[in-house]
XYZ file of C-alpha atoms in Angstrom:
510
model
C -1.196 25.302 -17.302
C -3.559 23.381 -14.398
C -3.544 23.985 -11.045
C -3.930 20.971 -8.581
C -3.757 20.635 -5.286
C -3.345 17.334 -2.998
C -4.706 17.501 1.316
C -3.286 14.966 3.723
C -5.207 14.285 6.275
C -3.330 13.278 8.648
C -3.592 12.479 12.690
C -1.229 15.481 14.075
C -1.931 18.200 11.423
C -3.880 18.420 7.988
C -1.829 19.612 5.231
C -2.571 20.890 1.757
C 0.067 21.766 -1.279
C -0.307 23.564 -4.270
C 0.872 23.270 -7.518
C 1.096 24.051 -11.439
C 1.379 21.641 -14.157
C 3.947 22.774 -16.571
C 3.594 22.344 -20.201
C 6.395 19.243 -20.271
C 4.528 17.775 -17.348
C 6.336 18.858 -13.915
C 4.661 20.142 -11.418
C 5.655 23.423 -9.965
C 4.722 24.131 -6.223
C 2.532 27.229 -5.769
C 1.515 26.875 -1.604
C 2.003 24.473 0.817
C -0.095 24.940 3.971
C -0.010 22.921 7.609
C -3.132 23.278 10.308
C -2.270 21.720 13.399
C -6.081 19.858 13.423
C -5.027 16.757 15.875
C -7.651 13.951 15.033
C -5.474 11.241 16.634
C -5.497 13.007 20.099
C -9.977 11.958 20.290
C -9.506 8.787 18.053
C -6.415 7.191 19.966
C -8.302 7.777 22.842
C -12.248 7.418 22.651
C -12.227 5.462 19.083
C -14.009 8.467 17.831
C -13.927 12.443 17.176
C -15.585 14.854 18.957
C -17.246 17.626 17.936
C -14.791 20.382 18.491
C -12.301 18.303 16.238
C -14.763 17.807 13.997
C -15.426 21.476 13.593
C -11.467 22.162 13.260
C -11.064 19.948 10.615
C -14.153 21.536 9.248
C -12.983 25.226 8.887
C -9.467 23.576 7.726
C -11.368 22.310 4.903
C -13.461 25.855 4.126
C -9.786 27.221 4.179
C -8.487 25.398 1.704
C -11.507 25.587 -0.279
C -10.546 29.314 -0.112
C -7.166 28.784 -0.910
C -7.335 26.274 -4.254
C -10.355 28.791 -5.635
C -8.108 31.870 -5.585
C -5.197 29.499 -7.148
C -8.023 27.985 -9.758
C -7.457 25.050 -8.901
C -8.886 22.552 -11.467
C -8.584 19.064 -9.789
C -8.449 18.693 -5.502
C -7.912 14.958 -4.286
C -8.090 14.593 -0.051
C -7.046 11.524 1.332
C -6.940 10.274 5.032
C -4.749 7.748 7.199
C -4.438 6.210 10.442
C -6.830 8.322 12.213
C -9.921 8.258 10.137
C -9.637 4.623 9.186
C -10.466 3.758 13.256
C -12.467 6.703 13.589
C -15.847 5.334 14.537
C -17.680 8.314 13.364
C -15.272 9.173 10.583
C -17.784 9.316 7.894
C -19.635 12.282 9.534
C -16.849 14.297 9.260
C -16.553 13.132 5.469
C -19.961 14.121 4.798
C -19.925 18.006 6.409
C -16.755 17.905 4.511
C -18.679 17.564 1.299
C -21.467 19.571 1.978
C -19.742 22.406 2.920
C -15.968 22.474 0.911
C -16.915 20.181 -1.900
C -13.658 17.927 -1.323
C -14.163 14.569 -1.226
C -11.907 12.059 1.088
C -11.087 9.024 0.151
C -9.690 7.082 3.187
C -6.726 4.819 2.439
C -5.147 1.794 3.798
C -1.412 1.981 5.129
C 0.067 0.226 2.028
C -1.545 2.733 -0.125
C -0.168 5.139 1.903
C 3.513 3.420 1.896
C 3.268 3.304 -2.323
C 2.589 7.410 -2.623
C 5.397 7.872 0.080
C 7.418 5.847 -1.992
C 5.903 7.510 -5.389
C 7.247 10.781 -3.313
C 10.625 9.159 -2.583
C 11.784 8.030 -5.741
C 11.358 11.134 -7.411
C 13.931 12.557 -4.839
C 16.102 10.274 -4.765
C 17.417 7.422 -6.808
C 16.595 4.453 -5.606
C 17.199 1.785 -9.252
C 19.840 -0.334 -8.245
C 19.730 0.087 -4.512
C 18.088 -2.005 -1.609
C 16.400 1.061 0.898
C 14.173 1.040 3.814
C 11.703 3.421 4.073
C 10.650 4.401 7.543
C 7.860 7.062 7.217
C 7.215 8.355 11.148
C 3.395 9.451 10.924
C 0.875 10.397 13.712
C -0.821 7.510 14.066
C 1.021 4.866 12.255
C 4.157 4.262 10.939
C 5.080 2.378 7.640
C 8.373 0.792 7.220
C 8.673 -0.276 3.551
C 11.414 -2.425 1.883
C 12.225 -0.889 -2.186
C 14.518 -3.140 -3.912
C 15.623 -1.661 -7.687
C 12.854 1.650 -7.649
C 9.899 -1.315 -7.041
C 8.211 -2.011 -3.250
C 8.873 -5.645 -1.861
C 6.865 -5.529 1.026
C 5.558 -2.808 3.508
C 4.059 -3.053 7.384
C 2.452 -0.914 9.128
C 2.793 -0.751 12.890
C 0.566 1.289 15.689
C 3.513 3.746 17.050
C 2.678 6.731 15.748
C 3.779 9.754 17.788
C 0.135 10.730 18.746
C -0.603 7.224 19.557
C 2.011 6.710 21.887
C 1.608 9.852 22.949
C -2.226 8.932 24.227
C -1.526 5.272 24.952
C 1.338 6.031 27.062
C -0.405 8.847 29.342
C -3.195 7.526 29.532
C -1.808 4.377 31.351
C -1.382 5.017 35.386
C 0.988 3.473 38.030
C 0.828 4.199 41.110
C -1.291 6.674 40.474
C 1.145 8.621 38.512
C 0.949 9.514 35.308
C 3.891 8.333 33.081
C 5.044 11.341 32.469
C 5.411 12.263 36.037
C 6.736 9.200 37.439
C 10.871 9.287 37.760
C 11.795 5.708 37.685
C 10.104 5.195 34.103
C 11.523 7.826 31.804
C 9.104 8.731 28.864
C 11.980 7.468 26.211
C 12.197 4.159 28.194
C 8.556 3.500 27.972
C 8.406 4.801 24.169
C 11.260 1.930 24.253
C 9.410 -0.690 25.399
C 6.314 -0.067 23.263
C 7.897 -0.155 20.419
C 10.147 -3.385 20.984
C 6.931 -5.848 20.239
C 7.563 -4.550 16.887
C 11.327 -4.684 17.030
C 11.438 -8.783 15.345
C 8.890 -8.203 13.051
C 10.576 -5.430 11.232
C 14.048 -8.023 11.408
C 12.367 -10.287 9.699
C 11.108 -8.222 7.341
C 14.460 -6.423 6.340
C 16.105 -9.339 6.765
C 19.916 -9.925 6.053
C 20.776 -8.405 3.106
C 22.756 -5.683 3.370
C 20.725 -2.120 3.303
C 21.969 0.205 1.022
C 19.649 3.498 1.981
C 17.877 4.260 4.776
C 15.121 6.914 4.382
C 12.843 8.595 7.263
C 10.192 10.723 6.313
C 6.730 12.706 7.939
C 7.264 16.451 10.059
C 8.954 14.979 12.774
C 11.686 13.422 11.027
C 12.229 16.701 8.687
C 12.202 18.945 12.241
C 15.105 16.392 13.290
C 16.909 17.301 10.578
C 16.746 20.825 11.217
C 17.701 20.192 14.673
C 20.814 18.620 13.815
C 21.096 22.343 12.032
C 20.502 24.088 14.937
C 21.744 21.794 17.636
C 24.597 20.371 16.390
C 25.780 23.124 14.453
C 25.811 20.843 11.287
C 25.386 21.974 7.598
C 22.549 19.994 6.116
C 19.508 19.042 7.660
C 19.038 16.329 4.709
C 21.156 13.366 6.397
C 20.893 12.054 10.522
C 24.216 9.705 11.092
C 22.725 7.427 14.243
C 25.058 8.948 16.415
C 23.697 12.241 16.273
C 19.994 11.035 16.289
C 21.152 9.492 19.547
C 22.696 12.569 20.752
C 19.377 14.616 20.236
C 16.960 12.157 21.786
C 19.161 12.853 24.935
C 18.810 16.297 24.619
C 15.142 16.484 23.833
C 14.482 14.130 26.971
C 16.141 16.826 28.714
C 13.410 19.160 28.471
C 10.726 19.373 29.309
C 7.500 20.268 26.342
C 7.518 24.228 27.561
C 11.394 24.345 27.473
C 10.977 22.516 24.152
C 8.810 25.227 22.321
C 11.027 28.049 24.244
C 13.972 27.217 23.680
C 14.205 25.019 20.570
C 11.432 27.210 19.143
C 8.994 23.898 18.657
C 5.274 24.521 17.724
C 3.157 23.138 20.652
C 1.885 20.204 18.486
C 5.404 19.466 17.277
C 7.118 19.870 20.629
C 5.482 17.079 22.714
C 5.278 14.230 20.084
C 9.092 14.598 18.548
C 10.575 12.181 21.453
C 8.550 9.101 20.328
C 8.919 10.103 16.981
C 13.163 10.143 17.205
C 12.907 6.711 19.124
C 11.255 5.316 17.171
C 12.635 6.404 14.152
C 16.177 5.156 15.851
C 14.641 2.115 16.543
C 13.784 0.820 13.065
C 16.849 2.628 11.367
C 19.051 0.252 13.943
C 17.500 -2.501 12.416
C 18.469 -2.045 8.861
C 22.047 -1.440 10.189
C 22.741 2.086 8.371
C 24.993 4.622 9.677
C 23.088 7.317 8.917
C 19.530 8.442 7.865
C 18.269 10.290 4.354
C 15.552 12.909 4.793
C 14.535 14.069 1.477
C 11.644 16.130 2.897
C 9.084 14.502 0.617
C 5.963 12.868 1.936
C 2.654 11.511 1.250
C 0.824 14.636 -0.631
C 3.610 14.817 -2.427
C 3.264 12.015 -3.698
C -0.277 12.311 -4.218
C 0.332 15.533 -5.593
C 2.837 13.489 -8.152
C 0.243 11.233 -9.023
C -2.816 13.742 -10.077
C 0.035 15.166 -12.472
C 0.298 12.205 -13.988
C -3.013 11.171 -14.331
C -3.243 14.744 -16.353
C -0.589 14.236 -18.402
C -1.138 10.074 -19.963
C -4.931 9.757 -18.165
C -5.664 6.381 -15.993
C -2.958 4.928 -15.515
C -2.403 0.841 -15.405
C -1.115 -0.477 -12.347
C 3.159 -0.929 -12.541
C 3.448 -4.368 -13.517
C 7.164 -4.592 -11.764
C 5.631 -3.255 -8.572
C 2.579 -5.618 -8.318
C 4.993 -8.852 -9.837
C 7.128 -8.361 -7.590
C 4.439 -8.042 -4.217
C 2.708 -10.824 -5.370
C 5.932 -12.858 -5.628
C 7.321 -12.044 -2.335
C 3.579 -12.818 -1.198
C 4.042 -16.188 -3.356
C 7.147 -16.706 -1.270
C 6.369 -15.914 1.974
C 3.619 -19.230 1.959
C 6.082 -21.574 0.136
C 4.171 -21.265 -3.922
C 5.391 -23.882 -6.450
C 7.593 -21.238 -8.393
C 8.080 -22.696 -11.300
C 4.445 -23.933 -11.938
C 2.664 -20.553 -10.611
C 5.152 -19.076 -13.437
C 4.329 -20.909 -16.196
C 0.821 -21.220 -15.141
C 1.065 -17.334 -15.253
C 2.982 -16.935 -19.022
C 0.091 -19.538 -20.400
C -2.769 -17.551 -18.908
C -1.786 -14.264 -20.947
C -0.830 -15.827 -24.143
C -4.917 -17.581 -23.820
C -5.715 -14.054 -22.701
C -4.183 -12.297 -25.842
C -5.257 -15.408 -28.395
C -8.970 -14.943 -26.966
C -9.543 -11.163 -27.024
C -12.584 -11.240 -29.983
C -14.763 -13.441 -27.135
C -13.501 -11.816 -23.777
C -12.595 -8.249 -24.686
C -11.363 -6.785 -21.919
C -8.087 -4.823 -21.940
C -4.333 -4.654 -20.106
C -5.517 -4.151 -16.496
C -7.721 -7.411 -16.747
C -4.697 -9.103 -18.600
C -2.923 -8.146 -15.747
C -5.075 -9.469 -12.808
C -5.771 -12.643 -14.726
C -1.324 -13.590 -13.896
C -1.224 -12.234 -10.766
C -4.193 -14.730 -10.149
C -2.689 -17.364 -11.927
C 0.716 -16.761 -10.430
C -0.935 -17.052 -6.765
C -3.503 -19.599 -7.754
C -2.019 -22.399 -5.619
C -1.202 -20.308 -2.845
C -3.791 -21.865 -0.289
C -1.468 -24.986 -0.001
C 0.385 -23.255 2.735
C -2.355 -23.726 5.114
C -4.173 -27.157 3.585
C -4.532 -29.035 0.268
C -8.054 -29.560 1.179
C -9.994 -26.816 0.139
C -6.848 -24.706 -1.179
C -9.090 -22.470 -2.956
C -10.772 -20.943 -0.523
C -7.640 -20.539 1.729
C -6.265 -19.033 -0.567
C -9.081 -16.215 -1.265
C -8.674 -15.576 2.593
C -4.821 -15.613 2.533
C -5.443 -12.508 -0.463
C -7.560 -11.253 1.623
C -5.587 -10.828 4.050
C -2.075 -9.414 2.815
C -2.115 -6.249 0.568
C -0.404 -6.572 -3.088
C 1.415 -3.316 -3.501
C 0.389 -1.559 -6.728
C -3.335 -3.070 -7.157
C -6.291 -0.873 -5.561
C -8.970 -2.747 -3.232
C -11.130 -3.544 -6.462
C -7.997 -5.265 -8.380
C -7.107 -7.350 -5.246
C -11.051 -8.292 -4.993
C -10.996 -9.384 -8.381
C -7.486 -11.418 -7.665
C -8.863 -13.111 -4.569
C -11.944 -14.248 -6.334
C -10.000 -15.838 -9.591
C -7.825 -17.751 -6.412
C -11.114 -18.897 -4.732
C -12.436 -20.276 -8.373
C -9.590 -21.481 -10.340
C -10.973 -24.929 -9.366
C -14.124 -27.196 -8.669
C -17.457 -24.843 -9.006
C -17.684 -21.999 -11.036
C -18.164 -18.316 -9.245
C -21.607 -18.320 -7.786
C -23.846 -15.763 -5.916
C -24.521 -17.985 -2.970
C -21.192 -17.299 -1.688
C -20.567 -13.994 -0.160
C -17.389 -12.753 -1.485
C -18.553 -13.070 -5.206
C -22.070 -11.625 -4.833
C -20.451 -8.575 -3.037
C -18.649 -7.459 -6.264
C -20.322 -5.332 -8.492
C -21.907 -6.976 -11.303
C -19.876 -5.834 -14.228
C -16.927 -7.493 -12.120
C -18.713 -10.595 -11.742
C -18.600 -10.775 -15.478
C -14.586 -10.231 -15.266
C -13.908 -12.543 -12.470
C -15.958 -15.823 -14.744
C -14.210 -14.792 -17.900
C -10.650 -14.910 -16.200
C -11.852 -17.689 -14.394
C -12.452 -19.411 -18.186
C -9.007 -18.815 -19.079
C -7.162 -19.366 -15.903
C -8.471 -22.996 -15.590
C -7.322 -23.330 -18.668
C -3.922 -22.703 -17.706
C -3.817 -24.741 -14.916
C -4.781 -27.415 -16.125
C -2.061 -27.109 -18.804
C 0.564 -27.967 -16.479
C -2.048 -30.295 -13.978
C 1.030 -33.028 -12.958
C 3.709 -29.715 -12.088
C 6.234 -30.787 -14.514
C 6.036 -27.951 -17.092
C 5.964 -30.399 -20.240
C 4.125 -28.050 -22.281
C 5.646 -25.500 -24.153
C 3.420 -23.389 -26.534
C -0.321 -23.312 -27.212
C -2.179 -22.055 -30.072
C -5.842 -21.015 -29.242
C -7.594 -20.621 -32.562
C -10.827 -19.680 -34.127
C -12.343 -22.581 -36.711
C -16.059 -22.516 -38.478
C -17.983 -23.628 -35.960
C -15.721 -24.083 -32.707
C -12.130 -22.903 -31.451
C -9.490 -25.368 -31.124
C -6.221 -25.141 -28.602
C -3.363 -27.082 -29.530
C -0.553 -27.521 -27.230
C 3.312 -28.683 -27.636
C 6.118 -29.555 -25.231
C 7.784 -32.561 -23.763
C 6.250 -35.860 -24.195
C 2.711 -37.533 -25.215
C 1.164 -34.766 -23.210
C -1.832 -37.533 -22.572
C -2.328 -35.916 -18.848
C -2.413 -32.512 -20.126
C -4.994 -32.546 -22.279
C -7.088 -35.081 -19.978
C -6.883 -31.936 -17.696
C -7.827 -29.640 -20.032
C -10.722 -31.918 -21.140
C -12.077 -31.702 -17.716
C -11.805 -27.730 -17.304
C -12.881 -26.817 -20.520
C -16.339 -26.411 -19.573
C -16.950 -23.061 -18.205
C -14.651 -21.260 -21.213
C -17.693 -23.101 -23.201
C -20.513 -21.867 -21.181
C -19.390 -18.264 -20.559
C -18.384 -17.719 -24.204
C -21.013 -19.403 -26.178
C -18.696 -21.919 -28.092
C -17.740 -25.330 -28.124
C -13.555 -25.781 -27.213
C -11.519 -28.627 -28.895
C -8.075 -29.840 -27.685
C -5.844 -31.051 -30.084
């Protein structure tokens, strides 16, 4: 049986957990280990870490060294958040890191984040069949994240994380008072009024649909929980109703950070970020209209931890197609995409993908990016007809598709920016920035995906079926549907050429 382990590095506290792959593939938890290393505190602050921090987060890292050697620990993945993305100097902490514990950190973007949180989630609770709103409270950031049936819609992330405020907030003066100190702006009213610039966009994002689960998750929603416990004399710390998360905000204000860690028995670093942390959390689960709050005390390396076991047990996996569908519809959606053309444009693009494998041969994953591209291929519209193309490389540029890694969403963005006019080419930017072998990817799916376009070039979905076959000395595509199909195959007349030139044969349309 393996042992893995999975670090979050996090901008309150590093944490590390344990475990042992079973022989039927479940992972049994062996350690789980918190070190309050505060990186947020220097980056919230200067936009960088100091060397002191750096140092902590150092020995942290020789520790667990220590720790997954004497639990033979076969495979060790580290990943980072909020705090090292804006670090300035973040990479010299990665590189002593490497030098000296051998871990390597990958820092990850607050989507990727959101999808192992959810990973985490759904293996604690159910979540098929339900409509739930994630709220994940972290140090730095926090990432609210709409699941509808087990698959993520959409997530945000927003800059009120506990440390963050924390800094932002006391480091402001009036007066020439500190926040803190001043009596006629409580630190919950302030927390209040940072947070309310965020307060529409997360409406919007819900929505109105009813909201059938509400989930919090990070440390300072789990020590809520066991306040409730403690506080409130309650059984379970695994639920919050609203009313009660109310009732301990006004209790916590109440005291001050020492009487906090005396007398609620708080760890220093817990103790003066768990007021922001409740507010906000109360914030966001007001929005979604629930009466009360899951806490499944699940959270990002556990879902990381989730995901190694995986990769052990089947190998690399593909990306979910339900997850990334459904992103890139909602993304399809959100700039007003012709539905029912993206769609078909999408179903013709595999079947040209599966009917040409002996010239292309690449596998599922390419299959895969090849629809998504085809699905959002128009998407540029939104912003102008003119030059569609490239607005819509920049609009995939800009928003994340859940499910697809920054190298898959490259790829995407590039088969958007050249599903038209001129072939890929190195004098622009974005193309001659991917790696060569994914140049290669992005002109064959290019091939196919004008092909498929051009298939339905008027937006009336007349054609039905194609047949892409190999003859002696060419390949022929025939297509059916509704009608003479005269336009249709004028339109694939005029993008045939670059299937032709990147596969070496000549392309007849019948």
């Amino acid at each position: 049986m393996q042992k893995i382990a999975a670090i979050d590095i996090g901008s309150n506290a590093i944490r590390m957990i344990v475990g042992r792959v079973t022989d039927s593939w479940e992972v049994e938890l062996l350690e789980n280990i918190r070190l309050p290393v505060r990186l947020g505190q220097d980056v919230f602050t200067m936009g960088k870490l100091q060397e002191t921090t750096i140092q902590q987060a150092v020995e942290a890292f020789q520790h667990f060294r220590r720790v997954a050697d004497d639990f033979e620990v076969t495979r060790v993945r580290a990943i980072a958040t909020s705090a090292m993305r804006e670090a300035s100097n973040g990479y010299i902490l990665t590189d002593r890191i490497q030098q000296t514990a051998k871990i390597e950190i990958e820092v990850i973007s607050g989507d990727e984040e959101a999808r192992l949180i959810h990973r985490a989630v759904s293996d604690a609770i159910k979540l098929n069949g339900k409509r739930a709103v994630l709220i994940d409270i972290g140090g730095g950031s926090v990432e609210v994240t709409l699941s509808e049936n087990g698959n993520i819609v959409s997530t945000e992330s927003y800059n009120m994380g506990t440390v963050r405020l924390l800094k932002k907030l006391d480091g402001h003066k009036e007066s020439g008072l500190s926040f803190f100190n001043n009596p006629n702006r409580p630190f919950a009213l302030l927390v209040r009024e940072y947070a309310e610039a965020a307060r529409k966009r997360i409406d919007l994002e819900i929505g109105k649909e009813k909201i059938d689960l509400c989930i919090g998750t990070g440390g300072n929603v789990e020590e809520l929980g066991k306040l409730r416990q403690k506080l409130l004399k309650q059984s379970s710390s695994e639920i919050l109703r609203m009313s009660e998360l109310q009732e301990l905000i006004e209790r916590i204000n109440d005291l001050s950070v020492k009487d906090r860690i005396r007398k609620l028995k708080l760890r220093p670093d817990r103790a003066d970020v768990i007021l922001p942390a409740a507010i906000v959390l109360q914030l966001i689960a007001h929005e979604t209209g629930a009466k009360q709050i899951q806490i499944p005390n699940v959270g990002l390396k556990d879902g990381l931890l989730a995901e190694i076991a995986d990769e052990l047990a089947r190998g690399p996996q593909l990306p979910r197609r339900e997850q990334v569908w459904s992103s890139a519809t909602r993304l399809g959606n959100k700039y007003g995409f012709d539905a029912e053309h993206s769609t078909l444009a999408a179903k013709l693009a595999g079947q040209l993908f599966d009917q040409s494998k002996e010239l292309h041969r690449l596998d599922e994953e390419e299959r895969l990016l090849l629809e998504i591209g085809a699905l959002l291929h128009d998407i540029g519209h939104f912003i102008n007809t003119l030059d569609h193309d490239k607005h819509g490389y920049y609009v995939l540029k800009a928003n994340s598709l859940i499910g697809l890694n920054v190298r898959q969403q490259e790829i995407v963005a590039n088969l958007v920016r050249y599903h038209r006019k001129f072939p890929p080419t190195l004098e622009d930017t974005g193309f001659k920035s991917l790696p060569p072998a994914d140049r290669l990817i992005v002109t064959k799916l290019c091939a196919l995906l004008r092909l498929a376009d051009g298939m339905d070039i008027s937006h009336t979905q007349h054609v039905r079926s194609l047949a892409l076959t190999k003859k002696k000395k060419r390949w022929e595509l025939n297509i059916q549907g509704r009608g003479d199909l005269l336009l249709e195959r004028w339109g694939l007349n005029k993008r045939r050429s670059l299937f032709q030139e990147i596969f070496g044969v000549e392309l007849e349309i019948t």
